[in-house]
Coordinates of C-alpha atoms in Angstrom, one line a residue:
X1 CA -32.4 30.2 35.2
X2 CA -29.3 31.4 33.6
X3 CA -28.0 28.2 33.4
X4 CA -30.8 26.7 32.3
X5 CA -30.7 28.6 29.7
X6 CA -27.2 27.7 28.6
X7 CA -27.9 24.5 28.7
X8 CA -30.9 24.0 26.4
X9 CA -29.9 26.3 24.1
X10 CA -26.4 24.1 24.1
X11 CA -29.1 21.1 23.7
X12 CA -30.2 22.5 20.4
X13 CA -26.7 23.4 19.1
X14 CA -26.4 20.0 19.6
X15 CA -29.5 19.1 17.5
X16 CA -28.9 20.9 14.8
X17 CA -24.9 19.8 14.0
X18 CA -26.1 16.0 14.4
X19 CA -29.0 17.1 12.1
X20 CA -26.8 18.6 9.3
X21 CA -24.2 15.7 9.6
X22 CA -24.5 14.3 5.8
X23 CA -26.3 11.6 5.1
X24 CA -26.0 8.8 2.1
X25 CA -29.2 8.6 0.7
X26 CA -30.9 5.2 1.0
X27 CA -30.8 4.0 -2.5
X28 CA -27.2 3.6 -2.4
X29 CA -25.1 0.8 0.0
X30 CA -24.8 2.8 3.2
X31 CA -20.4 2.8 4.6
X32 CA -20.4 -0.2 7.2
X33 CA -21.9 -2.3 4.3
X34 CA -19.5 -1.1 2.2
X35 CA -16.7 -1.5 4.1
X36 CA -17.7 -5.4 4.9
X37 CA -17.8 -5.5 0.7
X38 CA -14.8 -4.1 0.1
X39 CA -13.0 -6.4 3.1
X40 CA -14.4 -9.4 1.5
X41 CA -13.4 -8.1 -1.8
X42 CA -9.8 -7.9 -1.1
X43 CA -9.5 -11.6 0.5
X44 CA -11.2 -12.9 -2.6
X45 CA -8.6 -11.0 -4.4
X46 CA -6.0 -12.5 -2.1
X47 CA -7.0 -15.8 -2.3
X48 CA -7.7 -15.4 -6.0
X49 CA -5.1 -17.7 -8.2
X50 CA -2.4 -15.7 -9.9
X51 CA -1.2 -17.0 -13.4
X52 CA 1.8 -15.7 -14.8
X53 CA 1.0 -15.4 -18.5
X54 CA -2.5 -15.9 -18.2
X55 CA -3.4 -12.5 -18.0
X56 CA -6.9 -13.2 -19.2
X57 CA -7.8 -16.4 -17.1
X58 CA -6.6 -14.3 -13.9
X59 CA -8.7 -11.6 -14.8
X60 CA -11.8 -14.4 -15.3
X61 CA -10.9 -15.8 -12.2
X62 CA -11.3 -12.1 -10.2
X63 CA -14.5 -11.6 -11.8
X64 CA -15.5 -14.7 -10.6
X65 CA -14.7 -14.3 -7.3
X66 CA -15.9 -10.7 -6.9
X67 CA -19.4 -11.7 -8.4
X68 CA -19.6 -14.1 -5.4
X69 CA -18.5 -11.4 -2.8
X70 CA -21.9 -9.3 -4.1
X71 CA -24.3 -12.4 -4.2
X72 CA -23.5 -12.9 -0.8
X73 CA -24.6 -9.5 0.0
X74 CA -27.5 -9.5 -2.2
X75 CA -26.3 -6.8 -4.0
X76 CA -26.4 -6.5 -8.1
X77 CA -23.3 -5.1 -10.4
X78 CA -25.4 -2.2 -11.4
X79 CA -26.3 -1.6 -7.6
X80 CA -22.7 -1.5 -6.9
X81 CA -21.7 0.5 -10.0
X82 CA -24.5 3.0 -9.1
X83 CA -22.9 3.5 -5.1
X84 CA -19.2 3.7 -6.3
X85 CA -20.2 6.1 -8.7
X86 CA -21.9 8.1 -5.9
X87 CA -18.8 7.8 -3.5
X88 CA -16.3 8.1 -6.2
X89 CA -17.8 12.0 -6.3
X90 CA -18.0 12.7 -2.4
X91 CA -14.4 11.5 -1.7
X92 CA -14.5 12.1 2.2
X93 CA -17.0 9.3 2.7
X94 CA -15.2 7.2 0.8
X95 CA -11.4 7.9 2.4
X96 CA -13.4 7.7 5.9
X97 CA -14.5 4.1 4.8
X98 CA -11.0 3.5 3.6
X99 CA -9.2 4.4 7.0
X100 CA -11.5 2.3 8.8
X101 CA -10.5 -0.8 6.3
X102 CA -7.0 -0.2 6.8
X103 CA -7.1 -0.3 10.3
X104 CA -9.4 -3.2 10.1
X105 CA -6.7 -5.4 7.7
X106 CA -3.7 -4.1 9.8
X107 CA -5.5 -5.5 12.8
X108 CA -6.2 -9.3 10.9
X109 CA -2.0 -8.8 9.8
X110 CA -1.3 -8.9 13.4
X111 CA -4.2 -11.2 14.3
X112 CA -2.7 -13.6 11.8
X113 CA 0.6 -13.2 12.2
X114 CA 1.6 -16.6 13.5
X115 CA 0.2 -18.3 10.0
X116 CA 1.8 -15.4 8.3
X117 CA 5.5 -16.6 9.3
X118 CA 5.2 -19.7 8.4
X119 CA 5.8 -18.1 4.8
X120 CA 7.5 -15.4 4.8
X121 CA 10.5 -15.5 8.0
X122 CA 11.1 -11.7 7.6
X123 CA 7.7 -11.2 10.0
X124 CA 9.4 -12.8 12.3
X125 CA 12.1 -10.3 12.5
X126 CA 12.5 -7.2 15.8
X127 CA 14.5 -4.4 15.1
X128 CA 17.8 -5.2 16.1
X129 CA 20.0 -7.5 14.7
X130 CA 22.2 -8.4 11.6
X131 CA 18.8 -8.7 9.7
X132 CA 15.7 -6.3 11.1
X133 CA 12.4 -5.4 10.3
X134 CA 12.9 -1.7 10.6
X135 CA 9.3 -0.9 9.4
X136 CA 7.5 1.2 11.7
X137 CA 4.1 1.9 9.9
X138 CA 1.0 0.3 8.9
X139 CA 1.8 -3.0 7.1
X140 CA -2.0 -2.4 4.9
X141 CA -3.3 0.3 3.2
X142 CA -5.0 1.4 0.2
X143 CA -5.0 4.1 -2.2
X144 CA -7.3 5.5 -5.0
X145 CA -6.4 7.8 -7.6
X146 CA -7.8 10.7 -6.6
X147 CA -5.9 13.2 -4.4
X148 CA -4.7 13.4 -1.6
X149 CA -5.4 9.5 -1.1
X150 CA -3.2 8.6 -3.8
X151 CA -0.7 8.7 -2.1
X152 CA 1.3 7.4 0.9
X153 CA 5.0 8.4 2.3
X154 CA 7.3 6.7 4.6
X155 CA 10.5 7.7 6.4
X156 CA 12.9 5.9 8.6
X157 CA 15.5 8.0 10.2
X158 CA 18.6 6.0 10.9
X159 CA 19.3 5.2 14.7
X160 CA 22.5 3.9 16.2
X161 CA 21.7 0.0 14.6
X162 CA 22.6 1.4 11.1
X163 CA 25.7 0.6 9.8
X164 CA 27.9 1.6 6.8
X165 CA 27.4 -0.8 3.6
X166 CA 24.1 -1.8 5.2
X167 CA 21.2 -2.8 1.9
X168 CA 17.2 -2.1 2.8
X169 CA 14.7 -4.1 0.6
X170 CA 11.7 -2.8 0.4
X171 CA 8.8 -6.0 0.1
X172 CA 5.4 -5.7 -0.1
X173 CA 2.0 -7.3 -2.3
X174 CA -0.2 -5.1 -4.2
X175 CA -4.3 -6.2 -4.7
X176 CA -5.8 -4.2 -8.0
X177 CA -9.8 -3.8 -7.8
X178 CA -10.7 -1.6 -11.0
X179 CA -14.0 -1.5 -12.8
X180 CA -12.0 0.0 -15.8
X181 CA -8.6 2.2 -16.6
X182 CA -5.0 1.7 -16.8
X183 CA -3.6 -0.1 -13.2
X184 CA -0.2 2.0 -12.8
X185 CA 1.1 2.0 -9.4
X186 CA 4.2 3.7 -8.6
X187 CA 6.6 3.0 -6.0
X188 CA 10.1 4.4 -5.0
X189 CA 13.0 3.7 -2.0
X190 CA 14.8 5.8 -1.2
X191 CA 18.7 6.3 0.8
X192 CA 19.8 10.0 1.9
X193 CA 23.2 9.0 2.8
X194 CA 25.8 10.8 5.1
X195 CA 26.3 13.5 3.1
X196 CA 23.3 14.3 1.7
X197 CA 23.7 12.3 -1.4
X198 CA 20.5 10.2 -2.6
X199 CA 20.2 6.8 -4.1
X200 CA 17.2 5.8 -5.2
X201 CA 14.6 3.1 -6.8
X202 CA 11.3 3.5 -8.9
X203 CA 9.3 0.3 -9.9
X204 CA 6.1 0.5 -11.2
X205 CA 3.0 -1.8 -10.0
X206 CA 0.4 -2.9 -12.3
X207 CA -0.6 -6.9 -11.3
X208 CA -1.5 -8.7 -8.5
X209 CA 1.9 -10.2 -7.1
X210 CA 4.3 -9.6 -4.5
X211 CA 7.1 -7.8 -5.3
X212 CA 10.5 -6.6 -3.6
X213 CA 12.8 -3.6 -3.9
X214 CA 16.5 -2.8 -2.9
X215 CA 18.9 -0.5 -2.3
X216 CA 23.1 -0.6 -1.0
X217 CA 25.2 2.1 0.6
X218 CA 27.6 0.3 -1.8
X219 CA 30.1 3.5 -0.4
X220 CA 30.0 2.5 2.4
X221 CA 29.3 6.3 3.3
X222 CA 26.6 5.4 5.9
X223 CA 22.8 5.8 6.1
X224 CA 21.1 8.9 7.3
X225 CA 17.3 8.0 6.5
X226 CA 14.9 5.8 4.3
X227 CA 12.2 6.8 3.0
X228 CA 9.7 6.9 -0.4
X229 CA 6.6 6.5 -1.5
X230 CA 3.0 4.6 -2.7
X231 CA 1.6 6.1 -5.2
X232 CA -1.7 5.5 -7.3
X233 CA -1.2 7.3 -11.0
X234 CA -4.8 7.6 -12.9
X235 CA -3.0 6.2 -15.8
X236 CA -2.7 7.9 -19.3
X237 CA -6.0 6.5 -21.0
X238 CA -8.3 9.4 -22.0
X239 CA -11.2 6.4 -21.4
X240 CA -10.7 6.7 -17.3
X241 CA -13.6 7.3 -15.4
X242 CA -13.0 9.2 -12.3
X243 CA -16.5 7.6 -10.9
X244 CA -15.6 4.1 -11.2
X245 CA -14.3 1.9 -8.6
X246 CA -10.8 2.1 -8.8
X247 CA -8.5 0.8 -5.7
X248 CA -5.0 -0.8 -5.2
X249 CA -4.5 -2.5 -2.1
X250 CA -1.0 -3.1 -0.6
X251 CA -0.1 -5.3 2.6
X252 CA 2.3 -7.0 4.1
X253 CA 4.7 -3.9 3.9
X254 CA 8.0 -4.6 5.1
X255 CA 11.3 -3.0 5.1
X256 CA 14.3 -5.1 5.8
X257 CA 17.5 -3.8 6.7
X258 CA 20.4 -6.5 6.0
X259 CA 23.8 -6.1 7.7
X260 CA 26.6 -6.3 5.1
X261 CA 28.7 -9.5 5.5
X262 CA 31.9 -9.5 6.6
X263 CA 34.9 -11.1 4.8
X264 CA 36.1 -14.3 6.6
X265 CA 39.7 -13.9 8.3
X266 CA 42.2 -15.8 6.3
X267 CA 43.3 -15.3 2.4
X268 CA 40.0 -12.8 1.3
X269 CA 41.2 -12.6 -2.0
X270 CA 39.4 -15.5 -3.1
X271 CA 36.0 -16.0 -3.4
X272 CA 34.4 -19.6 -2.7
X273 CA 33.9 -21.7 -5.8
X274 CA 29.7 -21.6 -6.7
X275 CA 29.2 -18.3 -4.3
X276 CA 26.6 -15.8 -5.4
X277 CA 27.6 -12.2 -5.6
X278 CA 25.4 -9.5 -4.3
X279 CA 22.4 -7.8 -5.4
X280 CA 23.5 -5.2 -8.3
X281 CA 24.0 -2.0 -6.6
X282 CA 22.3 0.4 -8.1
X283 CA 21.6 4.4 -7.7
X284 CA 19.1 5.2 -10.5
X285 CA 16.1 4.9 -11.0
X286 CA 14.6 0.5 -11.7
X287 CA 14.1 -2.1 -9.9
X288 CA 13.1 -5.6 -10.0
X289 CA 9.6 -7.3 -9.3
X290 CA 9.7 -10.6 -8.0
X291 CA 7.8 -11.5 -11.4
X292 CA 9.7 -10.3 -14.3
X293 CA 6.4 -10.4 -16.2
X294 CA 4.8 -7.9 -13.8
X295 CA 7.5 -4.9 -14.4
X296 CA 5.7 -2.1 -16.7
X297 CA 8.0 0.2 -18.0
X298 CA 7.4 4.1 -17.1
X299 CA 5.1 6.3 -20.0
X300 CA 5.3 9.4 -17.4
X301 CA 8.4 10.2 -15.5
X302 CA 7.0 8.8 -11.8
X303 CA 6.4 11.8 -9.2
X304 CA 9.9 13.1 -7.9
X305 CA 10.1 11.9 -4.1
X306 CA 8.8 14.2 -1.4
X307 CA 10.8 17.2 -0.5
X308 CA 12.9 16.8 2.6
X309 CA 13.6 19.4 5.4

């Protein structure tokens, strides 16, 4: 009878947790709707057109686009506004819907990763070699700009493939999906060299594009680790809302390590006739979007890079 007892009254422990689990109330979109919306939402921006200089088209364009995502739904703006505004205040849902997205997108990245290469040869790459894809993350995720999901940190610890002079470009796309505010994402690269010295890169985000970021051990002192940072500011406008939808997506993360080239045997004093030098190497703060148009110059000083042990 004993145990008997232990296990219905187990039973009911049971009961009650499952009943107090949290529940979204019916008059907002539930999560696994949500999730499919904001999926859908981030292809349309993908396959949205982007026009350099035609800032306002673009934007007409998104719109468009997005509208479609909710008709197919049969959802309304003010329906959707109404549920955002709902998550936006009960931030656990909506970074559990989030994680579940990201997972979903890194699993379509690998899915379609044979379409993928055929425009862009870095996917392509393994870890070893003169030219590696040394990223060992998610290639997808997405932040919002309230903490802690603002936010995402990498770090590479250098193995025995590292090599003095070696350069690590940092390319990646970013997808903006905001019902209002400033768009201001923030990211840095970082390289702790050999002895302890730092060199680093801050470029700040604020379009749909895809944009690249790179770094030399131009001492050839040798690399001990790379690492940085996403980050999601909320901007400087006092007209914010902190309850509307606000998300920046970024995929196809990759981080490249290039091997440095070696000077051909013979008369090296030289240099071919039409050869291109390097990248500028560079240990401050900057950086260069592969769209000069999308570079937005810093109104705060960007958040100092994480701590290391």
């Amino acid at each position: 009878m004993g145990r008997l007892h232990r296990m219905v009254w187990l039973a009911l422990v049971v009961a009650v947790l499952a009943g107090c689990k949290p529940k979204i109330p019916s008059r907002y979109i539930q999560p696994d709707v949500l999730e499919d919306i904001l999926y859908d939402y981030h292809q349309a921006l993908a396959a949205a057109p982007v026009k350099i200089g035609e800032e306002q088209k673009h934007n007409f364009d998104e719109n468009v686009y997005c509208e479609g995502v909710l008709k197919k739904y049969g959802i309304t703006s003010a329906e959707f506004d109404s549920s955002m505004v709902y998550y936006c205040r009960h931030t656990s849902q909506l970074h559990a819907i989030y994680e579940r997205l990201s997972e979903r997108l890194n699993k379509e990245a690998v899915t379609l990763g044979a379409s993928v290469n055929q425009s862009n040869h870095y996917f392509t790459l393994s870890e070893n070699g003169d030219t590696a894809d040394i990223w060992r993350d998610k290639t997808a995720l997405m932040l919002v700009p309230q903490a802690p999901y603002n936010q995402m940190q990498f770090s590479v610890p250098a193995d025995t493939t590292f090599r003095p002079g070696d350069k690590m470009m940092l390319n990646f796309g970013s997808r903006f999906l905001f019902q209002d505010g400033v768009k201001d994402g923030v990211v840095m690269l970082c390289l702790r060299l050999q002895n302890d010295s730092v060199a680093q890169r801050v470029m700040h985000v604020s379009s749909n594009s895809n944009y690249s970021l790179s770094l030399i051990d131009d001492g050839h002192l040798g690399i001990k680790e790379v690492f940085g940072f996403f980050y999601l500011s909320k901007g400087n406008s006092t007209s914010n809302s902190e309850s509307t939808l606000k998300i920046m997506f970024i995929d196809e993360i990759r981080l490249i390590r290039m091997r440095e080239k070696m000077a051909p045997t013979g008369n090296t004093s030289e240099q071919t006739s039409g050869s291109v030098p390097d990248a500028p190497r560079v240990r401050g703060s900057g950086g260069q979007p592969s769209t000069p148009d999308s570079m937005k110059s810093a109104e705060t000083p960007p958040p100092p890079p994480p701590p290391r042990p």
